[in-house]
PDB file of C-alpha atoms and ligand atoms in Angstrom:
ATOM      1  CA  MET I   1       0.029   0.037   0.160  1.00 40.00           C
ATOM      2  CA  ASN I   2       1.351   3.541  -0.991  1.00 54.00           C
ATOM      3  CA  THR I   3      -1.404   5.813   0.251  1.00 85.00           C
ATOM      4  CA  ALA I   4       0.079   9.084   1.161  1.00 90.00           C
ATOM      5  CA  ILE I   5      -1.784  11.159   3.800  1.00 94.00           C
ATOM      6  CA  PHE I   6      -0.987  14.994   4.797  1.00 96.00           C
ATOM      7  CA  ILE I   7      -1.405  15.881   8.330  1.00 97.00           C
ATOM      8  CA  VAL I   8      -1.486  19.668   8.856  1.00 97.00           C
ATOM      9  CA  GLU I   9      -1.420  20.349  12.464  1.00 97.00           C
ATOM     10  CA  ASP I  10       0.508  22.916  14.479  1.00 96.00           C
ATOM     11  CA  GLU I  11       0.275  20.994  17.781  1.00 96.00           C
ATOM     12  CA  PRO I  12       3.582  18.643  17.370  1.00 96.00           C
ATOM     13  CA  GLU I  13       2.271  16.007  19.954  1.00 95.00           C
ATOM     14  CA  LEU I  14      -1.116  15.689  18.428  1.00 95.00           C
ATOM     15  CA  ALA I  15       0.322  15.626  14.813  1.00 96.00           C
ATOM     16  CA  ALA I  16       2.803  12.936  16.041  1.00 96.00           C
ATOM     17  CA  LEU I  17       0.002  10.760  17.645  1.00 95.00           C
ATOM     18  CA  VAL I  18      -2.068  11.020  14.363  1.00 96.00           C
ATOM     19  CA  ALA I  19       0.910  10.012  12.153  1.00 95.00           C
ATOM     20  CA  ASP I  20       1.496   7.075  14.494  1.00 93.00           C
ATOM     21  CA  TYR I  21      -2.127   5.897  14.061  1.00 93.00           C
ATOM     22  CA  ALA I  22      -1.872   6.516  10.303  1.00 92.00           C
ATOM     23  CA  ARG I  23       1.277   4.636   9.930  1.00 89.00           C
ATOM     24  CA  ALA I  24      -0.205   1.757  11.847  1.00 89.00           C
ATOM     25  CA  ALA I  25      -3.261   1.690   9.632  1.00 87.00           C
ATOM     26  CA  GLY I  26      -0.950   1.164   6.654  1.00 83.00           C
ATOM     27  CA  TYR I  27      -0.799   5.022   5.399  1.00 88.00           C
ATOM     28  CA  LEU I  28       2.279   7.206   4.600  1.00 88.00           C
ATOM     29  CA  PRO I  29       1.761  10.133   6.785  1.00 92.00           C
ATOM     30  CA  THR I  30       3.579  13.558   6.177  1.00 94.00           C
ATOM     31  CA  VAL I  31       3.144  16.177   8.998  1.00 96.00           C
ATOM     32  CA  PHE I  32       3.084  19.947   8.143  1.00 96.00           C
ATOM     33  CA  GLY I  33       2.950  22.666  10.979  1.00 96.00           C
ATOM     34  CA  ASP I  34       2.195  25.447   8.536  1.00 95.00           C
ATOM     35  CA  GLY I  35      -0.658  26.112   6.160  1.00 96.00           C
ATOM     36  CA  ALA I  36       1.404  27.572   3.466  1.00 96.00           C
ATOM     37  CA  GLU I  37       4.030  24.880   3.349  1.00 95.00           C
ATOM     38  CA  ALA I  38       1.331  22.266   3.244  1.00 96.00           C
ATOM     39  CA  LEU I  39      -0.458  24.039   0.458  1.00 96.00           C
ATOM     40  CA  ALA I  40       2.777  24.131  -1.526  1.00 94.00           C
ATOM     41  CA  ALA I  41       3.329  20.401  -1.009  1.00 94.00           C
ATOM     42  CA  ILE I  42      -0.386  19.541  -2.051  1.00 94.00           C
ATOM     43  CA  ARG I  43       0.135  21.589  -5.287  1.00 93.00           C
ATOM     44  CA  ARG I  44       3.362  19.591  -5.955  1.00 89.00           C
ATOM     45  CA  ALA I  45       2.089  16.219  -5.252  1.00 87.00           C
ATOM     46  CA  PRO I  46      -1.552  15.856  -3.970  1.00 88.00           C
ATOM     47  CA  PRO I  47      -1.670  13.145  -1.500  1.00 92.00           C
ATOM     48  CA  ALA I  48      -4.548  10.616  -1.217  1.00 92.00           C
ATOM     49  CA  LEU I  49      -6.096  12.533   1.698  1.00 94.00           C
ATOM     50  CA  VAL I  50      -5.425  15.823   3.852  1.00 96.00           C
ATOM     51  CA  VAL I  51      -6.084  16.017   7.698  1.00 97.00           C
ATOM     52  CA  LEU I  52      -6.363  19.885   7.884  1.00 97.00           C
ATOM     53  CA  ASP I  53      -6.478  21.710  11.320  1.00 96.00           C
ATOM     54  CA  LEU I  54      -8.590  24.906  11.190  1.00 95.00           C
ATOM     55  CA  MET I  55      -6.381  27.106  13.438  1.00 93.00           C
ATOM     56  CA  LEU I  56      -2.877  27.256  11.968  1.00 94.00           C
ATOM     57  CA  PRO I  57      -0.030  29.935  11.957  1.00 90.00           C
ATOM     58  CA  GLY I  58       0.129  31.910   8.686  1.00 86.00           C
ATOM     59  CA  LEU I  59      -2.293  30.473   6.313  1.00 93.00           C
ATOM     60  CA  ASP I  60      -5.420  29.048   8.307  1.00 94.00           C
ATOM     61  CA  GLY I  61      -7.011  25.807   7.377  1.00 95.00           C
ATOM     62  CA  LEU I  62     -10.022  27.556   5.731  1.00 93.00           C
ATOM     63  CA  SER I  63      -7.768  29.460   3.331  1.00 94.00           C
ATOM     64  CA  VAL I  64      -5.730  26.273   2.740  1.00 96.00           C
ATOM     65  CA  CYS I  65      -8.837  24.336   1.811  1.00 95.00           C
ATOM     66  CA  ARG I  66     -10.340  26.870  -0.497  1.00 93.00           C
ATOM     67  CA  GLU I  67      -6.862  27.293  -2.516  1.00 94.00           C
ATOM     68  CA  VAL I  68      -6.613  23.438  -2.593  1.00 95.00           C
ATOM     69  CA  ARG I  69     -10.244  23.372  -3.986  1.00 92.00           C
ATOM     70  CA  GLY I  70      -9.003  25.617  -6.959  1.00 91.00           C
ATOM     71  CA  PHE I  71      -6.829  23.032  -8.250  1.00 92.00           C
ATOM     72  CA  SER I  72      -7.600  19.522  -6.667  1.00 90.00           C
ATOM     73  CA  ASP I  73     -10.399  17.087  -5.529  1.00 88.00           C
ATOM     74  CA  VAL I  74      -8.170  15.598  -2.839  1.00 92.00           C
ATOM     75  CA  PRO I  75     -10.347  14.595   0.123  1.00 93.00           C
ATOM     76  CA  VAL I  76      -9.990  16.951   3.156  1.00 95.00           C
ATOM     77  CA  VAL I  77     -10.922  16.309   6.660  1.00 95.00           C
ATOM     78  CA  MET I  78     -11.142  19.465   8.721  1.00 94.00           C
ATOM     79  CA  VAL I  79     -10.381  19.515  12.271  1.00 95.00           C
ATOM     80  CA  THR I  80     -11.613  22.146  14.595  1.00 92.00           C
ATOM     81  CA  ALA I  81     -11.308  23.037  18.249  1.00 88.00           C
ATOM     82  CA  ARG I  82     -14.905  23.979  18.668  1.00 82.00           C
ATOM     83  CA  VAL I  83     -17.998  22.131  17.717  1.00 80.00           C
ATOM     84  CA  GLU I  84     -20.078  25.219  16.953  1.00 81.00           C
ATOM     85  CA  GLU I  85     -17.178  25.991  14.441  1.00 82.00           C
ATOM     86  CA  ILE I  86     -18.379  23.011  12.241  1.00 80.00           C
ATOM     87  CA  ASP I  87     -21.837  24.613  11.577  1.00 78.00           C
ATOM     88  CA  ARG I  88     -20.506  27.685  10.488  1.00 80.00           C
ATOM     89  CA  LEU I  89     -17.854  25.864   8.233  1.00 80.00           C
ATOM     90  CA  LEU I  90     -20.693  23.798   6.614  1.00 78.00           C
ATOM     91  CA  GLY I  91     -22.370  27.138   5.769  1.00 73.00           C
ATOM     92  CA  LEU I  92     -19.165  28.618   4.145  1.00 77.00           C
ATOM     93  CA  GLU I  93     -19.061  25.555   1.820  1.00 78.00           C
ATOM     94  CA  VAL I  94     -15.391  25.433   1.976  1.00 82.00           C
ATOM     95  CA  GLY I  95     -15.342  22.043   0.334  1.00 85.00           C
ATOM     96  CA  ALA I  96     -14.079  19.632   3.046  1.00 90.00           C
ATOM     97  CA  ASP I  97     -15.203  16.024   2.760  1.00 89.00           C
ATOM     98  CA  ASP I  98     -15.652  15.644   6.610  1.00 89.00           C
ATOM     99  CA  TYR I  99     -15.315  17.527   9.814  1.00 90.00           C
ATOM    100  CA  LEU I 100     -13.946  16.355  13.201  1.00 92.00           C
ATOM    101  CA  CYS I 101     -14.082  18.389  16.464  1.00 92.00           C
ATOM    102  CA  LYS I 102     -11.064  18.378  18.955  1.00 93.00           C
ATOM    103  CA  PRO I 103     -10.541  16.437  21.207  1.00 91.00           C
ATOM    104  CA  PHE I 104     -11.131  13.617  18.791  1.00 92.00           C
ATOM    105  CA  SER I 105     -10.039   9.970  19.178  1.00 92.00           C
ATOM    106  CA  PRO I 106      -7.377   8.950  16.727  1.00 93.00           C
ATOM    107  CA  ARG I 107      -9.331   5.608  16.136  1.00 91.00           C
ATOM    108  CA  GLU I 108     -12.338   7.570  15.073  1.00 92.00           C
ATOM    109  CA  LEU I 109     -10.244   9.892  12.530  1.00 95.00           C
ATOM    110  CA  MET I 110      -8.745   6.632  11.245  1.00 93.00           C
ATOM    111  CA  ALA I 111     -12.294   5.284  10.566  1.00 91.00           C
ATOM    112  CA  ARG I 112     -13.383   8.441   8.967  1.00 91.00           C
ATOM    113  CA  ILE I 113     -10.071   8.471   6.699  1.00 93.00           C
ATOM    114  CA  LYS I 114     -10.770   4.785   5.601  1.00 88.00           C
ATOM    115  CA  ALA I 115     -14.624   5.596   4.917  1.00 86.00           C
ATOM    116  CA  ILE I 116     -13.677   8.657   2.709  1.00 88.00           C
ATOM    117  CA  LEU I 117     -10.760   6.684   0.693  1.00 87.00           C
ATOM    118  CA  ARG I 118     -13.373   3.878   0.333  1.00 80.00           C
ATOM    119  CA  ARG I 119     -15.918   6.225  -1.159  1.00 77.00           C
ATOM    120  CA  THR I 120     -13.520   7.932  -3.643  1.00 73.00           C
ATOM    121  CA  GLY I 121     -12.028   4.689  -4.557  1.00 64.00           C
ATOM    122  CA  GLN I 122     -11.314   5.782  -7.982  1.00 38.00           C
ATOM    123  CA  GLY I 123      -9.226   8.568  -7.068  1.00 39.00           C
ATOM    124  CA  LEU I 124      -5.397   8.974  -6.569  1.00 40.00           C
ATOM    125  CA  GLY I 125      -3.637   6.487  -4.264  1.00 43.00           C
ATOM    126  CA  ALA I 126      -6.467   4.038  -4.658  1.00 46.00           C
ATOM    127  CA  GLY I 127      -4.096   1.141  -5.666  1.00 52.00           C
ATOM    128  CA  ALA I 128      -4.108   1.573  -9.323  1.00 58.00           C
ATOM    129  CA  PRO I 129      -0.604   1.856 -10.702  1.00 66.00           C
ATOM    130  CA  ALA I 130       0.664   5.412 -11.485  1.00 77.00           C
ATOM    131  CA  ILE I 131       0.839   4.788 -15.224  1.00 85.00           C
ATOM    132  CA  GLU I 132      -0.028   1.643 -17.199  1.00 86.00           C
ATOM    133  CA  VAL I 133       0.918   1.405 -20.902  1.00 89.00           C
ATOM    134  CA  ASP I 134      -1.212  -1.086 -23.150  1.00 89.00           C
ATOM    135  CA  GLU I 135       1.004  -1.320 -26.104  1.00 86.00           C
ATOM    136  CA  ALA I 136      -1.436  -3.441 -28.083  1.00 86.00           C
ATOM    137  CA  ALA I 137      -4.362  -1.024 -27.476  1.00 87.00           C
ATOM    138  CA  ARG I 138      -2.069   1.795 -27.734  1.00 88.00           C
ATOM    139  CA  ARG I 139      -3.804   3.136 -24.737  1.00 91.00           C
ATOM    140  CA  ILE I 140      -2.371   4.724 -21.441  1.00 93.00           C
ATOM    141  CA  ARG I 141      -4.060   4.924 -18.072  1.00 89.00           C
ATOM    142  CA  ILE I 142      -3.048   6.980 -15.200  1.00 86.00           C
ATOM    143  CA  HIS I 143      -4.213   5.752 -11.768  1.00 78.00           C
ATOM    144  CA  GLY I 144      -6.621   3.755 -13.670  1.00 76.00           C
ATOM    145  CA  ARG I 145      -8.007   6.697 -15.847  1.00 80.00           C
ATOM    146  CA  ALA I 146      -7.500   6.259 -19.580  1.00 86.00           C
ATOM    147  CA  LEU I 147      -5.983   9.438 -21.448  1.00 91.00           C
ATOM    148  CA  GLU I 148      -7.536  10.384 -24.688  1.00 91.00           C
ATOM    149  CA  LEU I 149      -4.031  10.563 -26.837  1.00 93.00           C
ATOM    150  CA  THR I 150      -3.140  11.034 -30.458  1.00 90.00           C
ATOM    151  CA  PRO I 151      -1.006   8.220 -32.027  1.00 88.00           C
ATOM    152  CA  THR I 152       2.075  10.688 -31.662  1.00 89.00           C
ATOM    153  CA  GLU I 153       1.327  11.643 -28.127  1.00 92.00           C
ATOM    154  CA  PHE I 154       1.014   7.840 -27.410  1.00 93.00           C
ATOM    155  CA  GLY I 155       4.237   7.103 -28.811  1.00 92.00           C
ATOM    156  CA  ILE I 156       6.113  10.058 -26.931  1.00 94.00           C
ATOM    157  CA  LEU I 157       4.322   9.196 -23.432  1.00 95.00           C
ATOM    158  CA  ALA I 158       4.838   5.432 -23.883  1.00 93.00           C
ATOM    159  CA  ALA I 159       8.518   5.967 -24.536  1.00 93.00           C
ATOM    160  CA  LEU I 160       9.049   8.299 -21.458  1.00 93.00           C
ATOM    161  CA  ALA I 161       6.998   5.646 -19.364  1.00 91.00           C
ATOM    162  CA  ARG I 162       9.373   2.786 -20.182  1.00 87.00           C
ATOM    163  CA  ARG I 163      12.106   4.394 -18.266  1.00 85.00           C
ATOM    164  CA  PRO I 164      10.638   7.028 -15.879  1.00 80.00           C
ATOM    165  CA  GLY I 165      13.361   9.237 -14.446  1.00 80.00           C
ATOM    166  CA  GLN I 166      15.472   8.758 -17.594  1.00 85.00           C
ATOM    167  CA  VAL I 167      15.995  11.839 -19.948  1.00 88.00           C
ATOM    168  CA  PHE I 168      15.059  11.447 -23.555  1.00 90.00           C
ATOM    169  CA  SER I 169      16.196  13.718 -26.270  1.00 91.00           C
ATOM    170  CA  ARG I 170      13.854  15.336 -28.736  1.00 90.00           C
ATOM    171  CA  ALA I 171      15.250  12.860 -31.523  1.00 88.00           C
ATOM    172  CA  GLN I 172      14.573   9.944 -29.401  1.00 90.00           C
ATOM    173  CA  LEU I 173      11.283  11.193 -28.696  1.00 91.00           C
ATOM    174  CA  LEU I 174      10.691  11.771 -32.505  1.00 88.00           C
ATOM    175  CA  ASP I 175      11.742   8.267 -33.165  1.00 87.00           C
ATOM    176  CA  ALA I 176       9.174   7.072 -30.697  1.00 86.00           C
ATOM    177  CA  ALA I 177       6.637   9.050 -32.164  1.00 85.00           C
ATOM    178  CA  ARG I 178       7.190   7.628 -35.585  1.00 83.00           C
ATOM    179  CA  GLU I 179       7.158   4.029 -34.278  1.00 77.00           C
ATOM    180  CA  GLY I 180       3.667   2.545 -35.522  1.00 69.00           C
ATOM    181  CA  ASN I 181       3.033   5.919 -37.289  1.00 70.00           C
ATOM    182  CA  VAL I 182       4.450   4.920 -40.730  1.00 63.00           C
ATOM    183  CA  ASN I 183       3.352   8.210 -42.548  1.00 62.00           C
ATOM    184  CA  LEU I 184       4.055  10.494 -39.609  1.00 65.00           C
ATOM    185  CA  ASP I 185       6.313  13.535 -40.534  1.00 63.00           C
ATOM    186  CA  VAL I 186       6.990  15.197 -37.189  1.00 58.00           C
ATOM    187  CA  ALA I 187       9.412  18.011 -37.318  1.00 63.00           C
ATOM    188  CA  ASP I 188      11.944  18.159 -34.539  1.00 56.00           C
ATOM    189  CA  ARG I 189      10.439  21.343 -33.018  1.00 65.00           C
ATOM    190  CA  ALA I 190       6.931  19.623 -33.223  1.00 84.00           C
ATOM    191  CA  ILE I 191       8.031  17.452 -30.246  1.00 89.00           C
ATOM    192  CA  ASP I 192       7.673  20.505 -27.987  1.00 91.00           C
ATOM    193  CA  SER I 193       4.110  21.221 -28.964  1.00 91.00           C
ATOM    194  CA  HIS I 194       2.971  17.343 -28.542  1.00 92.00           C
ATOM    195  CA  VAL I 195       4.754  17.523 -25.200  1.00 94.00           C
ATOM    196  CA  LYS I 196       2.845  20.747 -24.248  1.00 94.00           C
ATOM    197  CA  ASN I 197      -0.380  18.948 -25.182  1.00 94.00           C
ATOM    198  CA  LEU I 198       0.652  15.859 -23.387  1.00 95.00           C
ATOM    199  CA  ARG I 199       1.085  18.017 -20.144  1.00 94.00           C
ATOM    200  CA  ARG I 200      -2.192  19.472 -20.384  1.00 92.00           C
ATOM    201  CA  LYS I 201      -3.984  16.071 -20.706  1.00 93.00           C
ATOM    202  CA  LEU I 202      -1.811  14.681 -17.678  1.00 91.00           C
ATOM    203  CA  GLU I 203      -2.819  17.767 -15.733  1.00 86.00           C
ATOM    204  CA  THR I 204      -6.370  16.758 -15.952  1.00 81.00           C
ATOM    205  CA  VAL I 205      -5.818  13.338 -14.233  1.00 81.00           C
ATOM    206  CA  LEU I 206      -2.919  14.414 -12.149  1.00 79.00           C
ATOM    207  CA  PRO I 207      -3.812  18.054 -10.968  1.00 71.00           C
ATOM    208  CA  GLY I 208      -0.807  19.860  -9.603  1.00 71.00           C
ATOM    209  CA  VAL I 209       1.745  17.328 -10.560  1.00 75.00           C
ATOM    210  CA  ASP I 210       4.328  18.290 -12.960  1.00 80.00           C
ATOM    211  CA  ALA I 211       4.971  14.915 -14.589  1.00 88.00           C
ATOM    212  CA  ILE I 212       6.897  15.757 -17.680  1.00 93.00           C
ATOM    213  CA  HIS I 213      10.132  17.742 -16.681  1.00 88.00           C
ATOM    214  CA  ALA I 214      11.975  19.607 -19.478  1.00 89.00           C
ATOM    215  CA  ILE I 215      15.865  19.284 -19.061  1.00 86.00           C
ATOM    216  CA  TYR I 216      17.454  22.238 -20.460  1.00 83.00           C
ATOM    217  CA  GLY I 217      19.370  21.558 -23.617  1.00 83.00           C
ATOM    218  CA  LEU I 218      18.751  17.739 -23.280  1.00 86.00           C
ATOM    219  CA  GLY I 219      15.116  16.803 -23.720  1.00 89.00           C
ATOM    220  CA  TYR I 220      12.497  15.438 -21.375  1.00 93.00           C
ATOM    221  CA  ARG I 221      12.009  13.164 -18.533  1.00 91.00           C
ATOM    222  CA  LEU I 222       8.750  11.482 -16.809  1.00 91.00           C
ATOM    223  CA  ASP I 223       8.685  11.773 -13.074  1.00 83.00           C
ATOM    224  CA  LEU I 224       5.847   9.711 -11.685  1.00 77.00           C
TER     225      LEU I 224
HETATM  226 CA1   CA E 301      -4.150  24.579  15.638  1.00 89.13          CA
END
């Protein structure tokens, strides 16, 4: 299991306790004591779920949740210190998936997390491989979701996916694009525009993730 969970909580003892329970439940917890840092990390690579304290130094939980909703559907469990705060939050429609009042039992939190991850079972971190290339059907799935690709885009992404983390030159990607596309005439420069389109398509299934990196002077690399 490889289900990453972010715990955004500025009380270190509580954060450590929740992280211990999360690890025991088989998740991979990361603790953030600061709202802005957590937001940046979620933008870089959204986890399967976020446990978000309302009162945080700097950027509060409410602002973090609103910002996150601008680019991701990652489930959020909002934690507040006052039970009456939950009604206000519900009225504000901040977009959290569940609310929990302090003091809460870590067991209860784990049960809520499990329920949400079961409900959103199609989402990221649900067990489907990050990327699956079906050469026969010329189809690529990201976390179980099929991408609509042109033959050229398929050739490029399939090549990158065969060796994630390795840099491919434009010429290599051009060869890959030509594979199985006999009549294709792709100019070297055109690789950049195909990669641009690929990035846009990947962004729809991997919000906030920069999957294809341009390496200056060399080419491109897939990081997934
Ligand atoms: Ca707090």
